[in-house]
GROMACS .gro file of C-alpha atoms in nm:
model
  294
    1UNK     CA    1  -7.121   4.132  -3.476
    2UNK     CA    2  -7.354   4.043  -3.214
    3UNK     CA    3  -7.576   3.828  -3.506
    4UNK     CA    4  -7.287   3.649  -3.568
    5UNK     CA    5  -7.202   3.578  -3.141
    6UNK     CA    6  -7.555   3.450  -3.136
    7UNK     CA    7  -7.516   3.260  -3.457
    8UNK     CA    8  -7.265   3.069  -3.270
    9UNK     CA    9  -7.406   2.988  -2.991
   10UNK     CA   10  -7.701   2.811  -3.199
   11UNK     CA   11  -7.432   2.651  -3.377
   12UNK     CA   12  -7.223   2.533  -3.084
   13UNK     CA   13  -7.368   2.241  -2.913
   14UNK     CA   14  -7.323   2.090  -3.315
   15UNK     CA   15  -6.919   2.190  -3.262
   16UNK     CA   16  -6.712   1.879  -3.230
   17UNK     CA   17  -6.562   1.871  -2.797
   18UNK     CA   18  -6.200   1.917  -2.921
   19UNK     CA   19  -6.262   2.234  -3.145
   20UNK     CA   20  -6.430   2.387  -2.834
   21UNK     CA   21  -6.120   2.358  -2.636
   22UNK     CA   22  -5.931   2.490  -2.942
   23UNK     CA   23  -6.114   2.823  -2.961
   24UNK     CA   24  -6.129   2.813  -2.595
   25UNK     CA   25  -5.727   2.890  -2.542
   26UNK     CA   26  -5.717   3.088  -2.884
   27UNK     CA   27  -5.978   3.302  -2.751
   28UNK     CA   28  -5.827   3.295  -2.367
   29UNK     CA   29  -5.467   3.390  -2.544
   30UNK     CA   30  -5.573   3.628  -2.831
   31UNK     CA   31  -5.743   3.841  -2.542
   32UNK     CA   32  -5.413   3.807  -2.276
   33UNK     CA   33  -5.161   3.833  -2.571
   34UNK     CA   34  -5.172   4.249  -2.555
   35UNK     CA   35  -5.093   4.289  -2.148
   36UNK     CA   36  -4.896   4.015  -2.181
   37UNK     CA   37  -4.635   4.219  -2.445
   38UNK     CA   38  -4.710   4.521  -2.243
   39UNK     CA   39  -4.574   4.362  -1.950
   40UNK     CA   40  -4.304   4.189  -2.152
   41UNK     CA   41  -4.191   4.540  -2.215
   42UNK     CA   42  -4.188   4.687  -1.944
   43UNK     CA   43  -4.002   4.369  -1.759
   44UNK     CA   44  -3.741   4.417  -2.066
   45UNK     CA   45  -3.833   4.009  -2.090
   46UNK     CA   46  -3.842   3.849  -2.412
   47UNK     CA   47  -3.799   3.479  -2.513
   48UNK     CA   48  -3.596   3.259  -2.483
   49UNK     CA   49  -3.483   3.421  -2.171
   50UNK     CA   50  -3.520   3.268  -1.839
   51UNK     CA   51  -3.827   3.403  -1.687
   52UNK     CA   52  -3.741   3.387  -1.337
   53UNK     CA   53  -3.916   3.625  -1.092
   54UNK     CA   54  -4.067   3.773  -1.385
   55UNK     CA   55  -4.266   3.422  -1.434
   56UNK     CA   56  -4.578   3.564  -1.162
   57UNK     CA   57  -4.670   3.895  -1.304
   58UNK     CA   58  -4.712   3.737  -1.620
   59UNK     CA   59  -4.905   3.411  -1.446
   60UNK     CA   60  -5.118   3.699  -1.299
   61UNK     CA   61  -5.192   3.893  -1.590
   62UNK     CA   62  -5.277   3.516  -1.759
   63UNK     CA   63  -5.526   3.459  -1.502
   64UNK     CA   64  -5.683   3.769  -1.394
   65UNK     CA   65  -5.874   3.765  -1.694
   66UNK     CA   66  -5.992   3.386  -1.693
   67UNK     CA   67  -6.301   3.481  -1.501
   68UNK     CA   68  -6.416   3.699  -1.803
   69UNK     CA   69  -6.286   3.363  -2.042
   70UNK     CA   70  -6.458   3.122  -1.798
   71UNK     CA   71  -6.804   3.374  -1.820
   72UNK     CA   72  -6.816   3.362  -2.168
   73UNK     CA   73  -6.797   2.992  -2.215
   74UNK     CA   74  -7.053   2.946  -1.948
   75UNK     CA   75  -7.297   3.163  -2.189
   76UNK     CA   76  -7.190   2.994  -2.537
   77UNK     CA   77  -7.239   2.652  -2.349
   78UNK     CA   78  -7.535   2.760  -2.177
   79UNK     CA   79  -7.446   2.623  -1.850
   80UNK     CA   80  -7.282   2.785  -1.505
   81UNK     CA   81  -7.019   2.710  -1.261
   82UNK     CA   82  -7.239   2.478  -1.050
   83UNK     CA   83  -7.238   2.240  -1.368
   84UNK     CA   84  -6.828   2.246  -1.350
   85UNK     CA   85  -6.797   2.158  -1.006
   86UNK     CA   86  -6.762   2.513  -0.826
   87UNK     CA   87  -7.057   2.700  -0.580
   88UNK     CA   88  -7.017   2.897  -0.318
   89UNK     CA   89  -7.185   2.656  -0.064
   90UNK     CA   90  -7.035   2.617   0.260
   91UNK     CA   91  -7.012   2.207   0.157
   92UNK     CA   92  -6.745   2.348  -0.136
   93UNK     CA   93  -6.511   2.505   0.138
   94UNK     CA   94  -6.524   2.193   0.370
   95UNK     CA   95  -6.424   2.004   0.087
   96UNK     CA   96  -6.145   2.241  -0.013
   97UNK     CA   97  -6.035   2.236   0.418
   98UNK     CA   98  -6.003   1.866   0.396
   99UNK     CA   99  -5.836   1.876   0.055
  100UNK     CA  100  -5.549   2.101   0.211
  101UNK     CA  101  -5.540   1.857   0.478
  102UNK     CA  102  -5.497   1.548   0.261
  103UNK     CA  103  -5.238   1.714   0.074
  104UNK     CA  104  -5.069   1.890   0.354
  105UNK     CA  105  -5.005   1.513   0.509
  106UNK     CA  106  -4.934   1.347   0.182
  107UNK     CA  107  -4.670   1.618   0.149
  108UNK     CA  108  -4.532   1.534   0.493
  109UNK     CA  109  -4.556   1.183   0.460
  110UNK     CA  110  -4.331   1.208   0.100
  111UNK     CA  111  -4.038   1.426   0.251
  112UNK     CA  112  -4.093   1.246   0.652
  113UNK     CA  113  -3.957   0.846   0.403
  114UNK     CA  114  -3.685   1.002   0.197
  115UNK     CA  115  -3.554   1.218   0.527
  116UNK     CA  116  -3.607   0.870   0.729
  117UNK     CA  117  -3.441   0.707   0.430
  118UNK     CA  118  -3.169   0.936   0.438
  119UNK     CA  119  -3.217   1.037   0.082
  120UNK     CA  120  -3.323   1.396   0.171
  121UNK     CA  121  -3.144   1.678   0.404
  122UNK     CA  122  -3.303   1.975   0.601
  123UNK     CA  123  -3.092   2.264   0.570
  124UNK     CA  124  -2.938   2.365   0.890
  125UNK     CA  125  -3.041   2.724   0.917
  126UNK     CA  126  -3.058   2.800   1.283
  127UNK     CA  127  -2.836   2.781   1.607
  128UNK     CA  128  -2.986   2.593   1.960
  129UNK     CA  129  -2.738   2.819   2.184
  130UNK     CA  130  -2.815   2.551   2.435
  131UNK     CA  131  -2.653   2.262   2.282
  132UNK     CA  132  -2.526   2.450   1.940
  133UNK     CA  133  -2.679   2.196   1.739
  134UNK     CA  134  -2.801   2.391   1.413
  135UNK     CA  135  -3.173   2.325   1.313
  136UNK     CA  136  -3.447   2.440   1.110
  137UNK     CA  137  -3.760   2.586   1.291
  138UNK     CA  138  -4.056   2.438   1.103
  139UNK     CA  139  -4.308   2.715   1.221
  140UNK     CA  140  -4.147   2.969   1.115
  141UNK     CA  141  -4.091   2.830   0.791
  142UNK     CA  142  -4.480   2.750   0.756
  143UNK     CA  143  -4.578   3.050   0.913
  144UNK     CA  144  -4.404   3.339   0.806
  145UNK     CA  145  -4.554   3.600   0.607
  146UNK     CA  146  -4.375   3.474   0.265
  147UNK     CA  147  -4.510   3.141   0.322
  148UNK     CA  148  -4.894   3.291   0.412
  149UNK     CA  149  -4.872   3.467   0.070
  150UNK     CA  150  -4.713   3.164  -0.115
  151UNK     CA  151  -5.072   2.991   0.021
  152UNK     CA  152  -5.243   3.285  -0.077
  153UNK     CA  153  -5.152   3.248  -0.396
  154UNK     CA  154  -5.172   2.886  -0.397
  155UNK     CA  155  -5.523   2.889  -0.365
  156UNK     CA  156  -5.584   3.137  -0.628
  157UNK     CA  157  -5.365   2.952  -0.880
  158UNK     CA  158  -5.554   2.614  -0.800
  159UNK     CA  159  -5.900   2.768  -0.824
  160UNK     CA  160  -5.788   2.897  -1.132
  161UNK     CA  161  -5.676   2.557  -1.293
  162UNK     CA  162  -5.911   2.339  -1.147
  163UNK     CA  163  -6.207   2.523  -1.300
  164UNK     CA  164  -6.063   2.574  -1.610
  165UNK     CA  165  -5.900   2.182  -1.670
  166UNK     CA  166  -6.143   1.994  -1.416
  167UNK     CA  167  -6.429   2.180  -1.459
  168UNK     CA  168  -6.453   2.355  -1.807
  169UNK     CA  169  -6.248   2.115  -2.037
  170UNK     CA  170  -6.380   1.808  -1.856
  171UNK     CA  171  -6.710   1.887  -1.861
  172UNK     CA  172  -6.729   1.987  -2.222
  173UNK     CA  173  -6.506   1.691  -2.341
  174UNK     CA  174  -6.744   1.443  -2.215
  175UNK     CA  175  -6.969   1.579  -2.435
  176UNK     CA  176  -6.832   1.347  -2.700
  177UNK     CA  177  -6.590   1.127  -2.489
  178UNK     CA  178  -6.567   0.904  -2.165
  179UNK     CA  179  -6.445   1.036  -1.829
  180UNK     CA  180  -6.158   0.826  -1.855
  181UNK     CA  181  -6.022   1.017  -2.259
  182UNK     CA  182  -6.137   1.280  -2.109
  183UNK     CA  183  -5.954   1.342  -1.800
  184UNK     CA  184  -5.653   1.185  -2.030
  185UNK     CA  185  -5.693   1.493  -2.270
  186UNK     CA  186  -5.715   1.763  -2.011
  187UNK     CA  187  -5.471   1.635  -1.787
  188UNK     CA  188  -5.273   1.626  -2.086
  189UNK     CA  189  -5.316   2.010  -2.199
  190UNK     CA  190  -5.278   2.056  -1.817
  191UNK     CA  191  -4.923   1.899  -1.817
  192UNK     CA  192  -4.842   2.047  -2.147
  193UNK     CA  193  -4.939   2.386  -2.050
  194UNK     CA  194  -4.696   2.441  -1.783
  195UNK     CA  195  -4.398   2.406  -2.054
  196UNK     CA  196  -4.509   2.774  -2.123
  197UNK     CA  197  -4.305   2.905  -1.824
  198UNK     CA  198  -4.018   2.663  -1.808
  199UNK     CA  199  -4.016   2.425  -2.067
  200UNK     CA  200  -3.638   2.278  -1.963
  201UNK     CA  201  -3.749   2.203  -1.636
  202UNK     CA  202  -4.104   2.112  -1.671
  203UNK     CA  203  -4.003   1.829  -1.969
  204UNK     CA  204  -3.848   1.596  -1.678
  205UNK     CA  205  -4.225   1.636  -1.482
  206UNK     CA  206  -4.444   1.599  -1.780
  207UNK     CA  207  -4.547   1.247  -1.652
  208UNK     CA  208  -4.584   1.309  -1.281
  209UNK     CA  209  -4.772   1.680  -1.425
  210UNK     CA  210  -5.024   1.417  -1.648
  211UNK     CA  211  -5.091   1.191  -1.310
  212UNK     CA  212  -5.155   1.494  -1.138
  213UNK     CA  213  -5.428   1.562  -1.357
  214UNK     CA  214  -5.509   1.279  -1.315
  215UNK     CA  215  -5.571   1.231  -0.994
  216UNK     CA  216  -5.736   1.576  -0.932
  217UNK     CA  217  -5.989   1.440  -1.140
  218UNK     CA  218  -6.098   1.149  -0.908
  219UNK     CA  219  -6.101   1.394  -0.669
  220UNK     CA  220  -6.390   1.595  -0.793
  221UNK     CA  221  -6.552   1.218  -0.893
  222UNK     CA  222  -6.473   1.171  -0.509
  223UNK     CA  223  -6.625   1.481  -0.421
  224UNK     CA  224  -6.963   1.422  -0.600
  225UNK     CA  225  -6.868   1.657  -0.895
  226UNK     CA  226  -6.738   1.934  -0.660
  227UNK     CA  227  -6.414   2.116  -0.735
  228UNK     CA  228  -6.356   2.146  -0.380
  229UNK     CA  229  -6.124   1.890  -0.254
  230UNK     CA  230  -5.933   1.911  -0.592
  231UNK     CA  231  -5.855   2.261  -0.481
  232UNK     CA  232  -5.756   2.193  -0.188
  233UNK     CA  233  -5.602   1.943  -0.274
  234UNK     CA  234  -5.370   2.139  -0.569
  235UNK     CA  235  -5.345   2.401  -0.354
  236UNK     CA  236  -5.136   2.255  -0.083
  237UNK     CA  237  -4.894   2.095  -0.334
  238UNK     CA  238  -4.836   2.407  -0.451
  239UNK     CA  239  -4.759   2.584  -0.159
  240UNK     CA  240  -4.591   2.253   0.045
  241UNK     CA  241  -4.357   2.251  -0.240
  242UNK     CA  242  -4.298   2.583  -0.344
  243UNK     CA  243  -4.250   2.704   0.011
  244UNK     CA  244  -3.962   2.361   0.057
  245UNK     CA  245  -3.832   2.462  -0.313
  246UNK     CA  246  -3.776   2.842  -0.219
  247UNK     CA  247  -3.659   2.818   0.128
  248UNK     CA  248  -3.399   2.564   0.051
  249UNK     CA  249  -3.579   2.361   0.337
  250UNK     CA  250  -3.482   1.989   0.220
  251UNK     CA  251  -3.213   1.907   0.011
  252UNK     CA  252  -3.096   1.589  -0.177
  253UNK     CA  253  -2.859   1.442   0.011
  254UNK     CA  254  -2.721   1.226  -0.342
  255UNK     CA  255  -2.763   0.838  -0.133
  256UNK     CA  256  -3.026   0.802  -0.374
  257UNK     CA  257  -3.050   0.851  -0.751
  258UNK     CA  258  -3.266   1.175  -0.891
  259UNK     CA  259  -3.486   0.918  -1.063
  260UNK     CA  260  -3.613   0.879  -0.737
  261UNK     CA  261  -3.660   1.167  -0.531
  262UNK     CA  262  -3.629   1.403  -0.822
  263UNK     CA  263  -3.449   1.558  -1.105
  264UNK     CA  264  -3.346   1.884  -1.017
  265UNK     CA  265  -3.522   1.857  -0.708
  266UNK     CA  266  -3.856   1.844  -0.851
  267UNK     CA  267  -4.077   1.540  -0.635
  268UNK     CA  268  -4.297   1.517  -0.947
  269UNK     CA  269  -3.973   1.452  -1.192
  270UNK     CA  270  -3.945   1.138  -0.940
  271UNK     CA  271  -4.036   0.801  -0.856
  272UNK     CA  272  -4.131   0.911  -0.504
  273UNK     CA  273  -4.355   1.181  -0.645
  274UNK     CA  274  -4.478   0.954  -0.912
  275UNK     CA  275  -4.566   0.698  -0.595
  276UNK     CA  276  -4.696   0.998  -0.354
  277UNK     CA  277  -5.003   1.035  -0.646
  278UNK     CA  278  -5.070   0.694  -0.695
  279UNK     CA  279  -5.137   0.660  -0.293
  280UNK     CA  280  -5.358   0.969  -0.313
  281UNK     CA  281  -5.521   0.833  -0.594
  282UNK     CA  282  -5.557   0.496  -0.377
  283UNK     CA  283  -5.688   0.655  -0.084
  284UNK     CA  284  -5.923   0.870  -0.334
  285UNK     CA  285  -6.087   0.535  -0.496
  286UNK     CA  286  -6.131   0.382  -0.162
  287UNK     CA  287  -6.324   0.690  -0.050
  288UNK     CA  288  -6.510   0.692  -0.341
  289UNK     CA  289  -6.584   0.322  -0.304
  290UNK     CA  290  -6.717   0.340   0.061
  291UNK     CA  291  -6.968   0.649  -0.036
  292UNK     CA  292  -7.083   0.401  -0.284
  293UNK     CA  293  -7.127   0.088  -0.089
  294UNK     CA  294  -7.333   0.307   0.166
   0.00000   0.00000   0.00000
């Protein structure tokens, strides 16, 4: 067996890019498939049920092993982590800081027009006894323990996906294509791959998913190859989003159609959400462009 594991690896820089990726999920699901029915079971979850809170101990189980999938590829390809855009170099966590920022304020800025706009609702949770106005206390929305875990977990999840679709399938599909085809093919698997958890309501994002990609890309471009401010980037989405989705935070108010601030209440199943990536995309290229022109 182990002939045939070095056989190949002498025969894998000759592999066509696209059968890499191939074996890469085959391999990454053949190996989850067994906890994955094991916690199936013991959930008493099978398809085509609605995976609801069920959906993160399988995510976990998914991912917990990608560091063992992500090792092995690194030997096959004879290469490292450092060559996919991830080292643990303090540079790499200032990038990821001012990714969170940038997508902490792009987050802000989206909701702060459609509120201004009138197209979006906070959700009147909590009673001034002074005036009895009802209002939402932002703080402890952002900074209760729920919310702390939600970024907790936000940070794992993007780590997790930005190494394997920015860093491992981008890398090894330039082998045989541009950046440009191949950011298009992994932001494609990337938007593809979340129809695995909830393929009704992910269909609606699949565009605004593919952008994402997208643009996460030209944030490791922007960041010299590091997966850092695509991290930190992904990572506040995430948890901006999924902390406003599960709190009930913002609501449509219905002055504006869902084609716009998004069906089902999903900003990336919108035009706003559509328009929120194409300004961080912007704002990324002009970056990029003024550490080139220096």
């Amino acid at each position: 067996m182990w002939n045939s594991i070095n056989n190949l690896r002498l025969l894998w820089p000759s592999i066509p890019a696209i059968v890499k990726i191939i074996l890469f999920f085959s391999t990454w699901i053949v190996v989850w498939l067994p906890a994955a029915i094991v916690l199936a079971i013991a959930l008493k979850w099978h398809p085509p049920q609605p995976l609801g809170n069920k959906k993160l101990p399988l995510l976990a189980s998914l991912y917990v092993i990608v560091p063992f999938i992500l090792w092995a590829t690194t030997w096959i390809e004879n290469t490292s982590l450092t060559n996919w855009g991830w080292a643990w170099q303090p540079a790499v966590f200032m990038s990821l800081m001012r990714g969170l920022g940038l997508g902490i304020i792009s987050l802000v800025i989206l909701f702060g027009l459609q509120l201004t706009a009138g197209w979006l609702d906070l959700k009147k949770s909590e009673t001034s006894t002074e005036t009895g106005e009802k209002k939402i206390n932002f703080w402890t929305l952002i900074l209760n323990p729920a919310s702390l875990l939600t970024l907790l977990l936000a940070l794992w999840i993007s780590a997790t996906e930005e190494l394997i679709f920015r860093g491992c399938l981008q890398t090894i599909l330039q082998q045989d294509y541009s950046i440009l085809i191949s950011a298009a093919i992994a932001s494609f698997i990337f938007a593809i791959a979340h129809l695995i958890w909830a393929a009704k309501e992910t269909l609606p994002q699949l565009p605004g998913l593919w952008l994402m990609g997208m643009v996460l890309t030209l944030a490791r471009i922007a960041d010299n190859g590091s997966l850092g401010l695509a991290i930190g980037i992904h990572a506040a989405w995430i948890w901006g989003i999924t902390t406003v989705d599960t709190e009930g935070a913002i609501n449509p108010t219905g002055r504006a159609p869902e084609w716009i601030t998004g069906i089902a209440a999903k900003p990336l199943a919108g035009a706003a959400g559509i328009l929120l990536l194409l300004a961080t995309a912007t704002l990324l290229g002009l970056t990029q462009i003024s550490v080139n022109g220096r």
